[in-house]
């Protein structure tokens, strides 16, 4: 950064996603979720540095060159539903032409009528209305742009789908329809070796995550602080990390109690646990010692006895 500053946008992220599985990555804005997705696709800004590995089969996405990413990965091995769909649509071409081009590039479909039919089928999967296919991106609402981007991401049948806030701008019925379609995409037996496809969904919508996810990863201040089975996370015994539990308690249909304070700046993280200043379970250990590694990065995680109490 200017002046020699460094920002640790994502630190020590460790997780896997299997074929036929959806992992929902949740957390407050600015915690590093979208940066993580950008790293997997080689879309980080030029001043970013990465370390470690991100394996898709035998391919390490972090060390793959631009040629490999452009020709083998994006769209073919990894489909992307971008966070800002309007910015990813070509402004001078209609939605139909972009869908037809994508179908031609990523599938064996050939012929004008076949491409047209395939594009319309892709639009229908994402609940994009056929009457809007001949419109340009600037003529679309935010919700329609979101559905167009989702349709484009599903075309190639990629073994891994990255969906970054795929329900932004949608009403509740369309949210449910979208996540149900993403779930069908994951469960499709024509995916990897008949085992379906993997989905990494980044979302603020915990209701959508509960509807679709098999597992949940919670990110705070650039770190994954909890990795849990979705049924346990949203049901009983519930989250074990205090931050995760606070996210659920903040929902209107639950306690509607906000988490006090604000997240720290990623360029000025405190020593110890980054959540300590906002946590009612924090002790002196939390402000000095790094939380232990594992599925719950917390010195004082909730246990079943705490839940019953």
mmCIF file of C-alpha atoms in Angstrom:
data_model
loop_
_atom_site.group_PDB
_atom_site.id
_atom_site.type_symbol
_atom_site.label_atom_id
_atom_site.label_comp_id
_atom_site.label_asym_id
_atom_site.label_seq_id
_atom_site.Cartn_x
_atom_site.Cartn_y
_atom_site.Cartn_z
ATOM 1 C CA UNK A 1 0.000 0.000 0.000
ATOM 2 C CA UNK A 2 1.165 3.683 -0.255
ATOM 3 C CA UNK A 3 3.803 4.581 2.302
ATOM 4 C CA UNK A 4 4.949 0.988 2.670
ATOM 5 C CA UNK A 5 1.817 -0.117 4.573
ATOM 6 C CA UNK A 6 0.700 -3.725 4.316
ATOM 7 C CA UNK A 7 -2.780 -5.141 4.817
ATOM 8 C CA UNK A 8 -3.236 -8.797 5.746
ATOM 9 C CA UNK A 9 -6.546 -9.216 3.924
ATOM 10 C CA UNK A 10 -6.760 -13.003 4.410
ATOM 11 C CA UNK A 11 -4.601 -14.930 6.863
ATOM 12 C CA UNK A 12 -4.239 -18.676 7.406
ATOM 13 C CA UNK A 13 -7.453 -19.668 5.614
ATOM 14 C CA UNK A 14 -7.757 -23.453 5.692
ATOM 15 C CA UNK A 15 -10.780 -25.290 4.303
ATOM 16 C CA UNK A 16 -11.888 -27.689 1.601
ATOM 17 C CA UNK A 17 -15.028 -28.091 -0.470
ATOM 18 C CA UNK A 18 -15.977 -31.477 -1.875
ATOM 19 C CA UNK A 19 -17.999 -32.348 -4.956
ATOM 20 C CA UNK A 20 -21.697 -32.277 -4.085
ATOM 21 C CA UNK A 21 -21.111 -29.869 -1.183
ATOM 22 C CA UNK A 22 -21.906 -26.222 -0.504
ATOM 23 C CA UNK A 23 -19.691 -24.276 1.888
ATOM 24 C CA UNK A 24 -21.172 -20.925 2.913
ATOM 25 C CA UNK A 25 -18.574 -18.287 3.821
ATOM 26 C CA UNK A 26 -20.158 -15.627 6.034
ATOM 27 C CA UNK A 27 -18.987 -12.556 7.945
ATOM 28 C CA UNK A 28 -19.299 -8.785 8.089
ATOM 29 C CA UNK A 29 -18.348 -6.550 5.144
ATOM 30 C CA UNK A 30 -14.617 -5.963 4.798
ATOM 31 C CA UNK A 31 -13.525 -9.160 6.541
ATOM 32 C CA UNK A 32 -11.780 -10.588 3.449
ATOM 33 C CA UNK A 33 -14.383 -12.926 1.926
ATOM 34 C CA UNK A 34 -14.343 -11.465 -1.589
ATOM 35 C CA UNK A 35 -10.552 -11.097 -1.523
ATOM 36 C CA UNK A 36 -10.304 -14.831 -0.880
ATOM 37 C CA UNK A 37 -12.541 -15.567 -3.886
ATOM 38 C CA UNK A 38 -10.514 -13.190 -6.072
ATOM 39 C CA UNK A 39 -7.308 -14.968 -5.064
ATOM 40 C CA UNK A 40 -8.707 -18.308 -6.239
ATOM 41 C CA UNK A 41 -9.423 -16.851 -9.689
ATOM 42 C CA UNK A 42 -6.228 -14.834 -10.040
ATOM 43 C CA UNK A 43 -8.169 -11.557 -9.962
ATOM 44 C CA UNK A 44 -6.284 -9.765 -7.186
ATOM 45 C CA UNK A 45 -4.801 -6.313 -7.845
ATOM 46 C CA UNK A 46 -1.212 -6.128 -9.010
ATOM 47 C CA UNK A 47 0.169 -5.113 -5.602
ATOM 48 C CA UNK A 48 -1.253 -8.192 -3.853
ATOM 49 C CA UNK A 49 0.931 -11.048 -2.694
ATOM 50 C CA UNK A 50 -0.213 -14.612 -1.963
ATOM 51 C CA UNK A 51 1.362 -17.529 -0.150
ATOM 52 C CA UNK A 52 0.330 -21.105 0.426
ATOM 53 C CA UNK A 53 -1.670 -23.224 -2.007
ATOM 54 C CA UNK A 54 -5.210 -23.550 -3.339
ATOM 55 C CA UNK A 55 -5.626 -26.896 -5.046
ATOM 56 C CA UNK A 56 -8.319 -27.685 -7.593
ATOM 57 C CA UNK A 57 -7.471 -31.268 -8.385
ATOM 58 C CA UNK A 58 -3.767 -31.170 -9.166
ATOM 59 C CA UNK A 59 -3.792 -27.512 -10.209
ATOM 60 C CA UNK A 60 -2.528 -24.907 -7.737
ATOM 61 C CA UNK A 61 -4.604 -21.817 -8.438
ATOM 62 C CA UNK A 62 -2.253 -19.490 -6.551
ATOM 63 C CA UNK A 63 0.751 -20.299 -8.738
ATOM 64 C CA UNK A 64 -1.051 -20.788 -12.060
ATOM 65 C CA UNK A 65 -0.190 -18.216 -14.711
ATOM 66 C CA UNK A 66 -2.665 -15.898 -16.420
ATOM 67 C CA UNK A 67 -2.710 -18.045 -19.566
ATOM 68 C CA UNK A 68 -3.780 -21.135 -17.606
ATOM 69 C CA UNK A 69 -6.332 -19.201 -15.583
ATOM 70 C CA UNK A 70 -7.849 -17.575 -18.675
ATOM 71 C CA UNK A 71 -7.952 -20.663 -20.879
ATOM 72 C CA UNK A 72 -8.528 -23.527 -18.425
ATOM 73 C CA UNK A 73 -9.895 -22.180 -15.171
ATOM 74 C CA UNK A 74 -12.270 -19.235 -15.461
ATOM 75 C CA UNK A 75 -15.667 -20.395 -16.686
ATOM 76 C CA UNK A 76 -14.474 -23.946 -17.352
ATOM 77 C CA UNK A 77 -13.186 -25.227 -14.010
ATOM 78 C CA UNK A 78 -14.537 -22.371 -11.871
ATOM 79 C CA UNK A 79 -17.723 -20.460 -12.544
ATOM 80 C CA UNK A 80 -18.125 -17.056 -10.913
ATOM 81 C CA UNK A 81 -21.223 -15.179 -9.820
ATOM 82 C CA UNK A 82 -19.563 -11.790 -9.182
ATOM 83 C CA UNK A 83 -20.390 -9.436 -6.335
ATOM 84 C CA UNK A 84 -20.962 -6.512 -8.726
ATOM 85 C CA UNK A 85 -22.706 -8.155 -11.689
ATOM 86 C CA UNK A 86 -23.397 -4.968 -13.643
ATOM 87 C CA UNK A 87 -19.669 -4.264 -13.778
ATOM 88 C CA UNK A 88 -18.976 -7.730 -15.214
ATOM 89 C CA UNK A 89 -21.522 -7.558 -18.040
ATOM 90 C CA UNK A 90 -20.397 -6.165 -21.404
ATOM 91 C CA UNK A 91 -22.215 -2.808 -21.638
ATOM 92 C CA UNK A 92 -22.550 -2.664 -25.445
ATOM 93 C CA UNK A 93 -24.051 -6.140 -25.931
ATOM 94 C CA UNK A 94 -27.428 -7.584 -25.026
ATOM 95 C CA UNK A 95 -27.845 -10.239 -22.390
ATOM 96 C CA UNK A 96 -28.880 -12.704 -25.106
ATOM 97 C CA UNK A 97 -25.700 -12.181 -27.131
ATOM 98 C CA UNK A 98 -23.534 -12.600 -24.026
ATOM 99 C CA UNK A 99 -25.311 -15.806 -23.086
ATOM 100 C CA UNK A 100 -25.026 -17.194 -26.617
ATOM 101 C CA UNK A 101 -21.331 -16.342 -26.754
ATOM 102 C CA UNK A 102 -20.741 -18.054 -23.415
ATOM 103 C CA UNK A 103 -22.680 -21.156 -24.473
ATOM 104 C CA UNK A 104 -20.637 -21.362 -27.695
ATOM 105 C CA UNK A 105 -17.334 -20.967 -25.816
ATOM 106 C CA UNK A 106 -18.009 -23.396 -22.981
ATOM 107 C CA UNK A 107 -20.220 -26.102 -24.486
ATOM 108 C CA UNK A 108 -20.457 -28.199 -27.631
ATOM 109 C CA UNK A 109 -23.640 -26.394 -28.748
ATOM 110 C CA UNK A 110 -23.457 -25.171 -32.337
ATOM 111 C CA UNK A 111 -25.878 -23.573 -34.777
ATOM 112 C CA UNK A 112 -27.850 -20.376 -34.455
ATOM 113 C CA UNK A 113 -31.143 -21.911 -33.315
ATOM 114 C CA UNK A 114 -29.433 -24.284 -30.866
ATOM 115 C CA UNK A 115 -27.435 -21.437 -29.303
ATOM 116 C CA UNK A 116 -30.560 -19.339 -29.009
ATOM 117 C CA UNK A 117 -32.440 -22.164 -27.286
ATOM 118 C CA UNK A 118 -29.531 -22.888 -24.941
ATOM 119 C CA UNK A 119 -29.230 -19.211 -23.994
ATOM 120 C CA UNK A 120 -32.944 -19.033 -23.212
ATOM 121 C CA UNK A 121 -32.711 -22.213 -21.134
ATOM 122 C CA UNK A 122 -29.783 -20.754 -19.176
ATOM 123 C CA UNK A 123 -31.775 -17.580 -18.538
ATOM 124 C CA UNK A 124 -34.754 -19.575 -17.299
ATOM 125 C CA UNK A 125 -32.568 -21.472 -14.815
ATOM 126 C CA UNK A 126 -31.603 -18.163 -13.207
ATOM 127 C CA UNK A 127 -35.180 -16.787 -13.352
ATOM 128 C CA UNK A 128 -34.117 -14.168 -15.881
ATOM 129 C CA UNK A 129 -37.239 -13.157 -17.867
ATOM 130 C CA UNK A 130 -37.140 -14.010 -21.582
ATOM 131 C CA UNK A 131 -38.638 -10.616 -22.402
ATOM 132 C CA UNK A 132 -35.489 -8.881 -21.142
ATOM 133 C CA UNK A 133 -32.918 -10.960 -23.039
ATOM 134 C CA UNK A 134 -32.557 -8.368 -25.799
ATOM 135 C CA UNK A 135 -31.842 -5.551 -23.364
ATOM 136 C CA UNK A 136 -28.427 -4.084 -22.601
ATOM 137 C CA UNK A 137 -26.988 -4.148 -19.067
ATOM 138 C CA UNK A 138 -27.750 -0.457 -18.416
ATOM 139 C CA UNK A 139 -31.442 -1.234 -19.009
ATOM 140 C CA UNK A 140 -31.522 -3.798 -16.194
ATOM 141 C CA UNK A 141 -32.301 -3.339 -12.524
ATOM 142 C CA UNK A 142 -29.775 -4.575 -9.982
ATOM 143 C CA UNK A 143 -31.786 -7.743 -9.425
ATOM 144 C CA UNK A 144 -32.000 -8.490 -13.154
ATOM 145 C CA UNK A 145 -28.254 -7.927 -13.565
ATOM 146 C CA UNK A 146 -27.712 -10.362 -10.701
ATOM 147 C CA UNK A 147 -29.829 -12.997 -12.425
ATOM 148 C CA UNK A 148 -28.037 -12.443 -15.739
ATOM 149 C CA UNK A 149 -24.668 -12.961 -14.046
ATOM 150 C CA UNK A 150 -25.938 -16.129 -12.375
ATOM 151 C CA UNK A 151 -27.168 -17.488 -15.723
ATOM 152 C CA UNK A 152 -23.737 -16.851 -17.261
ATOM 153 C CA UNK A 153 -21.951 -18.570 -14.356
ATOM 154 C CA UNK A 154 -24.037 -21.737 -14.658
ATOM 155 C CA UNK A 155 -23.540 -22.225 -18.407
ATOM 156 C CA UNK A 156 -20.233 -24.086 -18.345
ATOM 157 C CA UNK A 157 -21.197 -26.618 -15.674
ATOM 158 C CA UNK A 158 -17.889 -25.898 -13.915
ATOM 159 C CA UNK A 159 -16.917 -28.377 -11.169
ATOM 160 C CA UNK A 160 -16.499 -25.451 -8.743
ATOM 161 C CA UNK A 161 -18.824 -22.463 -8.533
ATOM 162 C CA UNK A 162 -17.875 -19.314 -6.618
ATOM 163 C CA UNK A 163 -20.985 -17.298 -5.827
ATOM 164 C CA UNK A 164 -20.145 -13.938 -4.272
ATOM 165 C CA UNK A 165 -23.351 -12.500 -2.791
ATOM 166 C CA UNK A 166 -25.545 -14.200 -5.436
ATOM 167 C CA UNK A 167 -28.808 -12.983 -3.854
ATOM 168 C CA UNK A 168 -28.047 -9.243 -3.787
ATOM 169 C CA UNK A 169 -30.999 -7.153 -4.985
ATOM 170 C CA UNK A 170 -33.450 -10.062 -5.059
ATOM 171 C CA UNK A 171 -36.732 -10.284 -3.182
ATOM 172 C CA UNK A 172 -37.302 -13.227 -0.860
ATOM 173 C CA UNK A 173 -39.053 -15.452 -3.405
ATOM 174 C CA UNK A 174 -36.259 -14.937 -5.932
ATOM 175 C CA UNK A 175 -33.623 -15.505 -3.237
ATOM 176 C CA UNK A 176 -35.180 -18.889 -2.490
ATOM 177 C CA UNK A 177 -35.446 -19.753 -6.182
ATOM 178 C CA UNK A 178 -31.838 -18.733 -6.820
ATOM 179 C CA UNK A 179 -30.358 -20.731 -3.970
ATOM 180 C CA UNK A 180 -32.514 -23.725 -4.895
ATOM 181 C CA UNK A 181 -31.128 -23.571 -8.449
ATOM 182 C CA UNK A 182 -27.587 -23.321 -7.086
ATOM 183 C CA UNK A 183 -28.326 -26.351 -4.931
ATOM 184 C CA UNK A 184 -29.538 -28.299 -7.970
ATOM 185 C CA UNK A 185 -26.340 -27.282 -9.748
ATOM 186 C CA UNK A 186 -24.330 -28.698 -6.841
ATOM 187 C CA UNK A 187 -26.295 -31.940 -6.639
ATOM 188 C CA UNK A 188 -26.333 -32.601 -10.405
ATOM 189 C CA UNK A 189 -24.900 -36.137 -10.841
ATOM 190 C CA UNK A 190 -23.301 -35.124 -14.164
ATOM 191 C CA UNK A 191 -20.717 -33.211 -12.124
ATOM 192 C CA UNK A 192 -17.283 -34.416 -11.031
ATOM 193 C CA UNK A 193 -17.163 -38.223 -11.352
ATOM 194 C CA UNK A 194 -20.914 -38.350 -10.813
ATOM 195 C CA UNK A 195 -20.575 -36.769 -7.369
ATOM 196 C CA UNK A 196 -21.969 -33.348 -8.189
ATOM 197 C CA UNK A 197 -20.243 -29.992 -8.129
ATOM 198 C CA UNK A 198 -18.729 -27.903 -5.360
ATOM 199 C CA UNK A 199 -20.084 -24.491 -4.370
ATOM 200 C CA UNK A 200 -18.369 -21.814 -2.304
ATOM 201 C CA UNK A 201 -21.057 -19.232 -1.557
ATOM 202 C CA UNK A 202 -20.083 -15.916 0.002
ATOM 203 C CA UNK A 203 -23.096 -14.275 1.560
ATOM 204 C CA UNK A 204 -24.474 -11.883 4.158
ATOM 205 C CA UNK A 205 -27.849 -13.614 3.885
ATOM 206 C CA UNK A 206 -27.832 -16.137 6.700
ATOM 207 C CA UNK A 207 -31.291 -17.374 5.742
ATOM 208 C CA UNK A 208 -29.995 -18.233 2.276
ATOM 209 C CA UNK A 209 -26.951 -19.911 3.803
ATOM 210 C CA UNK A 210 -29.164 -21.982 6.089
ATOM 211 C CA UNK A 211 -31.293 -23.036 3.108
ATOM 212 C CA UNK A 212 -28.411 -24.239 0.925
ATOM 213 C CA UNK A 213 -25.232 -24.930 2.918
ATOM 214 C CA UNK A 214 -23.780 -28.222 4.085
ATOM 215 C CA UNK A 215 -21.082 -26.484 6.094
ATOM 216 C CA UNK A 216 -20.472 -22.925 7.255
ATOM 217 C CA UNK A 217 -17.179 -21.027 7.495
ATOM 218 C CA UNK A 218 -17.225 -17.795 9.497
ATOM 219 C CA UNK A 219 -14.628 -15.132 8.687
ATOM 220 C CA UNK A 220 -13.654 -12.249 10.935
ATOM 221 C CA UNK A 221 -10.853 -9.735 10.323
ATOM 222 C CA UNK A 222 -9.284 -11.839 7.585
ATOM 223 C CA UNK A 223 -9.357 -15.158 9.445
ATOM 224 C CA UNK A 224 -11.735 -18.088 9.411
ATOM 225 C CA UNK A 225 -12.738 -18.301 13.068
ATOM 226 C CA UNK A 226 -15.188 -21.211 12.844
ATOM 227 C CA UNK A 227 -15.915 -24.093 10.501
ATOM 228 C CA UNK A 228 -19.035 -26.070 11.335
ATOM 229 C CA UNK A 229 -21.710 -28.383 10.017
ATOM 230 C CA UNK A 230 -24.611 -26.206 8.861
ATOM 231 C CA UNK A 231 -27.251 -28.215 10.717
ATOM 232 C CA UNK A 232 -25.392 -27.837 14.013
ATOM 233 C CA UNK A 233 -24.548 -24.190 13.305
ATOM 234 C CA UNK A 234 -28.090 -23.004 12.615
ATOM 235 C CA UNK A 235 -29.769 -25.476 14.971
ATOM 236 C CA UNK A 236 -28.483 -27.177 18.092
ATOM 237 C CA UNK A 237 -25.934 -26.861 19.663
ATOM 238 C CA UNK A 238 -25.384 -23.711 17.560
ATOM 239 C CA UNK A 239 -22.139 -21.835 16.820
ATOM 240 C CA UNK A 240 -19.231 -22.195 19.220
ATOM 241 C CA UNK A 241 -17.344 -18.975 18.465
ATOM 242 C CA UNK A 242 -18.779 -15.881 20.223
ATOM 243 C CA UNK A 243 -18.667 -13.903 16.980
ATOM 244 C CA UNK A 244 -20.608 -16.567 15.092
ATOM 245 C CA UNK A 245 -23.189 -16.688 17.853
ATOM 246 C CA UNK A 246 -23.461 -12.902 17.741
ATOM 247 C CA UNK A 247 -24.164 -12.988 13.997
ATOM 248 C CA UNK A 248 -27.116 -15.305 14.527
ATOM 249 C CA UNK A 249 -28.421 -13.337 17.527
ATOM 250 C CA UNK A 250 -28.448 -10.183 15.396
ATOM 251 C CA UNK A 251 -31.044 -11.625 13.011
ATOM 252 C CA UNK A 252 -34.556 -10.087 13.267
ATOM 253 C CA UNK A 253 -36.122 -13.527 13.547
ATOM 254 C CA UNK A 254 -33.857 -14.345 16.491
ATOM 255 C CA UNK A 255 -32.826 -11.900 19.238
ATOM 256 C CA UNK A 256 -32.318 -8.854 16.958
ATOM 257 C CA UNK A 257 -29.378 -7.902 19.200
ATOM 258 C CA UNK A 258 -26.463 -6.238 17.384
ATOM 259 C CA UNK A 259 -22.843 -7.095 18.054
ATOM 260 C CA UNK A 260 -21.366 -4.109 19.926
ATOM 261 C CA UNK A 261 -18.512 -2.107 18.448
ATOM 262 C CA UNK A 262 -16.951 -2.231 15.003
ATOM 263 C CA UNK A 263 -14.542 -4.661 13.317
ATOM 264 C CA UNK A 264 -10.864 -3.641 13.404
ATOM 265 C CA UNK A 265 -9.068 -2.294 10.352
ATOM 266 C CA UNK A 266 -7.234 -5.068 8.522
ATOM 267 C CA UNK A 267 -4.178 -2.819 8.314
ATOM 268 C CA UNK A 268 -4.107 -2.300 12.079
ATOM 269 C CA UNK A 269 -5.116 -5.576 13.701
ATOM 270 C CA UNK A 270 -4.705 -5.859 17.481
ATOM 271 C CA UNK A 271 -2.550 -8.461 19.169
ATOM 272 C CA UNK A 272 -4.275 -11.660 20.191
ATOM 273 C CA UNK A 273 -7.856 -12.302 19.132
ATOM 274 C CA UNK A 274 -9.205 -9.600 16.793
ATOM 275 C CA UNK A 275 -12.705 -10.030 18.251
ATOM 276 C CA UNK A 276 -11.653 -9.594 21.894
ATOM 277 C CA UNK A 277 -12.675 -5.908 22.134
ATOM 278 C CA UNK A 278 -16.265 -6.807 21.168
ATOM 279 C CA UNK A 279 -16.565 -10.087 23.084
ATOM 280 C CA UNK A 280 -18.219 -10.497 26.493
ATOM 281 C CA UNK A 281 -16.256 -13.718 27.116
ATOM 282 C CA UNK A 282 -12.831 -12.134 26.591
ATOM 283 C CA UNK A 283 -10.100 -12.366 29.223
ATOM 284 C CA UNK A 284 -6.541 -11.109 29.353
ATOM 285 C CA UNK A 285 -5.404 -14.156 27.412
ATOM 286 C CA UNK A 286 -7.572 -13.107 24.469
ATOM 287 C CA UNK A 287 -5.833 -9.751 24.069
ATOM 288 C CA UNK A 288 -2.325 -11.210 24.004
ATOM 289 C CA UNK A 289 -2.401 -14.801 22.785
ATOM 290 C CA UNK A 290 -3.293 -15.921 19.257
ATOM 291 C CA UNK A 291 -6.370 -18.173 19.346
ATOM 292 C CA UNK A 292 -5.563 -21.867 18.975
ATOM 293 C CA UNK A 293 -5.859 -23.401 15.486
ATOM 294 C CA UNK A 294 -8.704 -25.761 14.679
ATOM 295 C CA UNK A 295 -12.364 -25.611 13.722
ATOM 296 C CA UNK A 296 -12.992 -22.884 16.347
ATOM 297 C CA UNK A 297 -10.341 -20.165 16.728
ATOM 298 C CA UNK A 298 -11.250 -19.049 20.250
ATOM 299 C CA UNK A 299 -9.753 -19.248 23.728
ATOM 300 C CA UNK A 300 -13.212 -19.524 25.309
ATOM 301 C CA UNK A 301 -15.573 -21.175 22.815
ATOM 302 C CA UNK A 302 -19.118 -22.122 23.714
ATOM 303 C CA UNK A 303 -19.592 -25.764 24.698
ATOM 304 C CA UNK A 304 -22.855 -27.743 25.025
ATOM 305 C CA UNK A 305 -22.967 -26.994 28.754
ATOM 306 C CA UNK A 306 -23.025 -23.247 27.980
ATOM 307 C CA UNK A 307 -25.939 -23.742 25.577
ATOM 308 C CA UNK A 308 -28.045 -25.635 28.134
ATOM 309 C CA UNK A 309 -27.312 -22.977 30.736
#
